[in-house]
Amino acid sequence: MSQTIGKTRLAYSRVWHHVSLASPSTPSLGRLASRIAILLMGKHKPIWDPSTDCGDYVVATGCNDVLVTGKKKEQKMYYKRTTRPGSMKSINMESMIRKWGGGEVLKRAVRGMLPKNRLRDKRLERLKVFEGEAHPYKINLMKVEGKIRQVEPEVKAEILKQMSI
């Protein structure tokens, strides 16, 4: 009998999820980052294993509207260091959003919630962040706000036509 029952190529296929931070029902940064980390790891799948990379893609749009509670925008600090003495540099969240956008804040939050192993960078590459609502992955999206999206053949042909222009 086979030892890989259920672990077929179809089970390991990656789905594209869409998360819009501009919608009013979007949770705060930490709660959203933990949900995105679960999708990137593949913990929502029945075949999840800590040593395999079976996670999905996540497209986050509207990252300029990242929601944080309290005074975190002014008080939360991000640090950067090298091995040299006196090289520690710090920047607060508000300055980081102005300098690099809200997508960088979201990526750092998700990075902190992923396991610290050799799969972390590969998983983080599957997180695509955009400041506005426009992104080039519309044809790939299967789940938008947690609901499965159905694409009619006419719409798919129109999207492909627009992408070729």
mmCIF file of C-alpha atoms in Angstrom:
data_model
loop_
_atom_site.group_PDB
_atom_site.id
_atom_site.type_symbol
_atom_site.label_atom_id
_atom_site.label_comp_id
_atom_site.label_asym_id
_atom_site.label_seq_id
_atom_site.Cartn_x
_atom_site.Cartn_y
_atom_site.Cartn_z
ATOM 1 C CA MET A 1 0.000 0.000 0.000
ATOM 2 C CA SER A 2 1.191 3.507 -0.785
ATOM 3 C CA GLN A 3 2.491 5.650 2.057
ATOM 4 C CA THR A 4 1.478 8.903 0.352
ATOM 5 C CA ILE A 5 -2.302 8.590 0.531
ATOM 6 C CA GLY A 6 -3.825 12.034 0.056
ATOM 7 C CA LYS A 7 -0.506 13.760 -0.630
ATOM 8 C CA THR A 8 -1.045 14.123 -4.348
ATOM 9 C CA ARG A 9 -0.029 16.928 -6.645
ATOM 10 C CA LEU A 10 -3.560 18.311 -6.433
ATOM 11 C CA ALA A 11 -3.344 18.487 -2.644
ATOM 12 C CA TYR A 12 -0.105 20.506 -2.889
ATOM 13 C CA SER A 13 -1.461 22.932 -5.493
ATOM 14 C CA ARG A 14 -1.227 26.557 -4.445
ATOM 15 C CA VAL A 15 -4.285 28.813 -4.344
ATOM 16 C CA TRP A 16 -4.136 32.602 -4.665
ATOM 17 C CA HIS A 17 -5.907 34.523 -1.866
ATOM 18 C CA HIS A 18 -6.788 38.220 -1.963
ATOM 19 C CA VAL A 19 -6.823 40.429 1.142
ATOM 20 C CA SER A 20 -7.926 44.043 0.862
ATOM 21 C CA LEU A 21 -6.822 46.310 3.680
ATOM 22 C CA ALA A 22 -9.079 49.090 2.399
ATOM 23 C CA SER A 23 -12.302 47.262 3.295
ATOM 24 C CA PRO A 24 -14.010 48.347 6.540
ATOM 25 C CA SER A 25 -14.081 44.800 7.938
ATOM 26 C CA THR A 26 -10.281 44.411 7.850
ATOM 27 C CA PRO A 27 -8.815 43.455 11.254
ATOM 28 C CA SER A 28 -5.878 45.225 12.850
ATOM 29 C CA LEU A 29 -2.306 44.623 11.696
ATOM 30 C CA GLY A 30 -1.395 41.815 14.097
ATOM 31 C CA ARG A 31 -4.562 39.798 13.583
ATOM 32 C CA LEU A 32 -4.300 40.186 9.811
ATOM 33 C CA ALA A 33 -0.614 39.195 9.834
ATOM 34 C CA SER A 34 -1.338 36.007 11.784
ATOM 35 C CA ARG A 35 -4.068 35.006 9.300
ATOM 36 C CA ILE A 36 -1.758 35.691 6.360
ATOM 37 C CA ALA A 37 1.027 33.670 8.027
ATOM 38 C CA ILE A 38 -1.324 30.680 8.378
ATOM 39 C CA LEU A 39 -2.163 30.873 4.662
ATOM 40 C CA LEU A 40 1.516 31.174 3.680
ATOM 41 C CA MET A 41 2.459 28.155 5.811
ATOM 42 C CA GLY A 42 -0.464 26.037 4.596
ATOM 43 C CA LYS A 43 -1.769 25.281 8.088
ATOM 44 C CA HIS A 44 -5.338 25.523 6.803
ATOM 45 C CA LYS A 45 -4.779 22.456 4.592
ATOM 46 C CA PRO A 46 -5.289 18.887 5.849
ATOM 47 C CA ILE A 47 -1.881 17.826 4.460
ATOM 48 C CA TRP A 48 0.067 20.412 6.493
ATOM 49 C CA ASP A 49 3.449 19.285 7.728
ATOM 50 C CA PRO A 50 5.993 21.605 9.405
ATOM 51 C CA SER A 51 8.846 20.425 7.200
ATOM 52 C CA THR A 52 7.088 20.835 3.842
ATOM 53 C CA ASP A 53 6.174 24.006 2.037
ATOM 54 C CA CYS A 54 2.520 23.590 1.064
ATOM 55 C CA GLY A 55 1.289 27.167 1.594
ATOM 56 C CA ASP A 56 -0.637 29.422 -0.756
ATOM 57 C CA TYR A 57 -0.062 32.799 -2.374
ATOM 58 C CA VAL A 58 -1.509 35.933 -0.743
ATOM 59 C CA VAL A 59 -2.088 39.239 -2.540
ATOM 60 C CA ALA A 60 -2.598 42.162 -0.132
ATOM 61 C CA THR A 61 -3.910 45.395 -1.644
ATOM 62 C CA GLY A 62 -4.562 48.791 -0.111
ATOM 63 C CA CYS A 63 -1.595 48.524 2.247
ATOM 64 C CA ASN A 64 -1.442 52.294 2.660
ATOM 65 C CA ASP A 65 -4.575 51.938 4.852
ATOM 66 C CA VAL A 66 -2.990 49.562 7.376
ATOM 67 C CA LEU A 67 -4.941 49.671 10.650
ATOM 68 C CA VAL A 68 -3.155 49.780 13.994
ATOM 69 C CA THR A 69 -4.654 50.465 17.397
ATOM 70 C CA GLY A 70 -3.522 52.915 20.031
ATOM 71 C CA LYS A 71 -0.452 55.058 19.448
ATOM 72 C CA LYS A 72 1.531 52.382 17.632
ATOM 73 C CA LYS A 73 2.110 54.537 14.549
ATOM 74 C CA GLU A 74 4.091 57.021 16.632
ATOM 75 C CA GLN A 75 5.534 54.693 19.297
ATOM 76 C CA LYS A 76 6.328 51.358 17.584
ATOM 77 C CA MET A 77 9.983 51.232 16.625
ATOM 78 C CA TYR A 78 11.713 49.065 14.022
ATOM 79 C CA TYR A 79 15.420 48.361 14.484
ATOM 80 C CA LYS A 80 18.210 47.586 12.036
ATOM 81 C CA ARG A 81 21.661 46.440 13.089
ATOM 82 C CA THR A 82 24.963 45.282 11.681
ATOM 83 C CA THR A 83 27.759 43.613 13.624
ATOM 84 C CA ARG A 84 29.627 46.885 14.042
ATOM 85 C CA PRO A 85 29.447 48.720 17.389
ATOM 86 C CA GLY A 86 27.129 51.723 17.356
ATOM 87 C CA SER A 87 25.438 50.715 14.117
ATOM 88 C CA MET A 88 21.900 50.288 15.475
ATOM 89 C CA LYS A 89 19.386 52.452 13.638
ATOM 90 C CA SER A 90 15.736 52.849 14.541
ATOM 91 C CA ILE A 91 12.679 54.185 12.745
ATOM 92 C CA ASN A 92 9.103 54.473 13.950
ATOM 93 C CA MET A 93 6.114 53.024 12.097
ATOM 94 C CA GLU A 94 4.832 56.367 10.847
ATOM 95 C CA SER A 95 8.182 57.196 9.222
ATOM 96 C CA MET A 96 8.419 53.710 7.729
ATOM 97 C CA ILE A 97 4.973 54.057 6.128
ATOM 98 C CA ARG A 98 6.009 57.428 4.676
ATOM 99 C CA LYS A 99 9.364 56.111 3.441
ATOM 100 C CA TRP A 100 8.587 52.561 2.220
ATOM 101 C CA GLY A 101 4.789 52.290 2.422
ATOM 102 C CA GLY A 102 2.415 50.174 4.470
ATOM 103 C CA GLY A 103 3.382 47.050 2.555
ATOM 104 C CA GLU A 104 6.760 46.951 4.281
ATOM 105 C CA VAL A 105 5.068 47.188 7.694
ATOM 106 C CA LEU A 106 2.762 44.296 6.771
ATOM 107 C CA LYS A 107 5.683 42.204 5.466
ATOM 108 C CA ARG A 108 7.654 42.720 8.677
ATOM 109 C CA ALA A 109 4.641 41.773 10.793
ATOM 110 C CA VAL A 110 4.056 38.588 8.771
ATOM 111 C CA ARG A 111 7.777 37.774 8.819
ATOM 112 C CA GLY A 112 7.744 37.878 12.610
ATOM 113 C CA MET A 113 4.832 35.414 12.702
ATOM 114 C CA LEU A 114 6.386 32.831 10.393
ATOM 115 C CA PRO A 115 8.591 30.114 11.885
ATOM 116 C CA LYS A 116 12.271 30.984 11.986
ATOM 117 C CA ASN A 117 13.587 28.272 9.666
ATOM 118 C CA ARG A 118 14.897 27.843 6.122
ATOM 119 C CA LEU A 119 11.377 28.005 4.643
ATOM 120 C CA ARG A 120 10.597 31.499 5.971
ATOM 121 C CA ASP A 121 12.059 33.469 3.051
ATOM 122 C CA LYS A 122 10.433 31.186 0.466
ATOM 123 C CA ARG A 123 7.070 31.596 2.173
ATOM 124 C CA LEU A 124 7.466 35.359 2.425
ATOM 125 C CA GLU A 125 8.167 35.568 -1.328
ATOM 126 C CA ARG A 126 4.602 34.346 -1.905
ATOM 127 C CA LEU A 127 3.213 37.432 -0.133
ATOM 128 C CA LYS A 128 2.576 40.142 -2.720
ATOM 129 C CA VAL A 129 1.807 43.602 -1.290
ATOM 130 C CA PHE A 130 0.490 46.655 -3.152
ATOM 131 C CA GLU A 131 -0.255 50.162 -1.890
ATOM 132 C CA GLY A 132 -3.313 50.679 -4.097
ATOM 133 C CA GLU A 133 -6.044 48.347 -5.323
ATOM 134 C CA ALA A 134 -4.408 47.682 -8.716
ATOM 135 C CA HIS A 135 -2.235 44.570 -9.080
ATOM 136 C CA PRO A 136 -1.158 42.239 -11.926
ATOM 137 C CA TYR A 137 -2.439 39.011 -10.311
ATOM 138 C CA LYS A 138 -6.188 39.382 -10.971
ATOM 139 C CA ILE A 139 -6.264 36.373 -13.275
ATOM 140 C CA ASN A 140 -4.643 34.128 -10.631
ATOM 141 C CA LEU A 141 -6.961 34.940 -7.726
ATOM 142 C CA MET A 142 -9.119 32.042 -6.600
ATOM 143 C CA LYS A 143 -10.286 33.276 -3.185
ATOM 144 C CA VAL A 144 -11.298 36.888 -2.623
ATOM 145 C CA GLU A 145 -12.043 37.776 1.015
ATOM 146 C CA GLY A 146 -12.301 34.052 1.796
ATOM 147 C CA LYS A 147 -14.915 33.286 -0.888
ATOM 148 C CA ILE A 148 -14.165 31.245 -4.001
ATOM 149 C CA ARG A 149 -14.313 33.370 -7.150
ATOM 150 C CA GLN A 150 -15.870 32.069 -10.363
ATOM 151 C CA VAL A 151 -14.580 33.513 -13.629
ATOM 152 C CA GLU A 152 -16.651 33.296 -16.785
ATOM 153 C CA PRO A 153 -14.722 32.500 -19.988
ATOM 154 C CA GLU A 154 -15.657 35.889 -21.506
ATOM 155 C CA VAL A 155 -14.220 37.781 -18.536
ATOM 156 C CA LYS A 156 -11.078 35.647 -18.569
ATOM 157 C CA ALA A 157 -10.570 36.351 -22.277
ATOM 158 C CA GLU A 158 -11.038 40.085 -21.664
ATOM 159 C CA ILE A 159 -8.479 40.082 -18.829
ATOM 160 C CA LEU A 160 -5.961 38.241 -21.004
ATOM 161 C CA LYS A 161 -6.603 40.716 -23.819
ATOM 162 C CA GLN A 162 -5.970 43.681 -21.487
ATOM 163 C CA MET A 163 -2.772 42.105 -20.182
ATOM 164 C CA SER A 164 -1.375 41.644 -23.683
ATOM 165 C CA ILE A 165 -1.855 45.321 -24.558
#
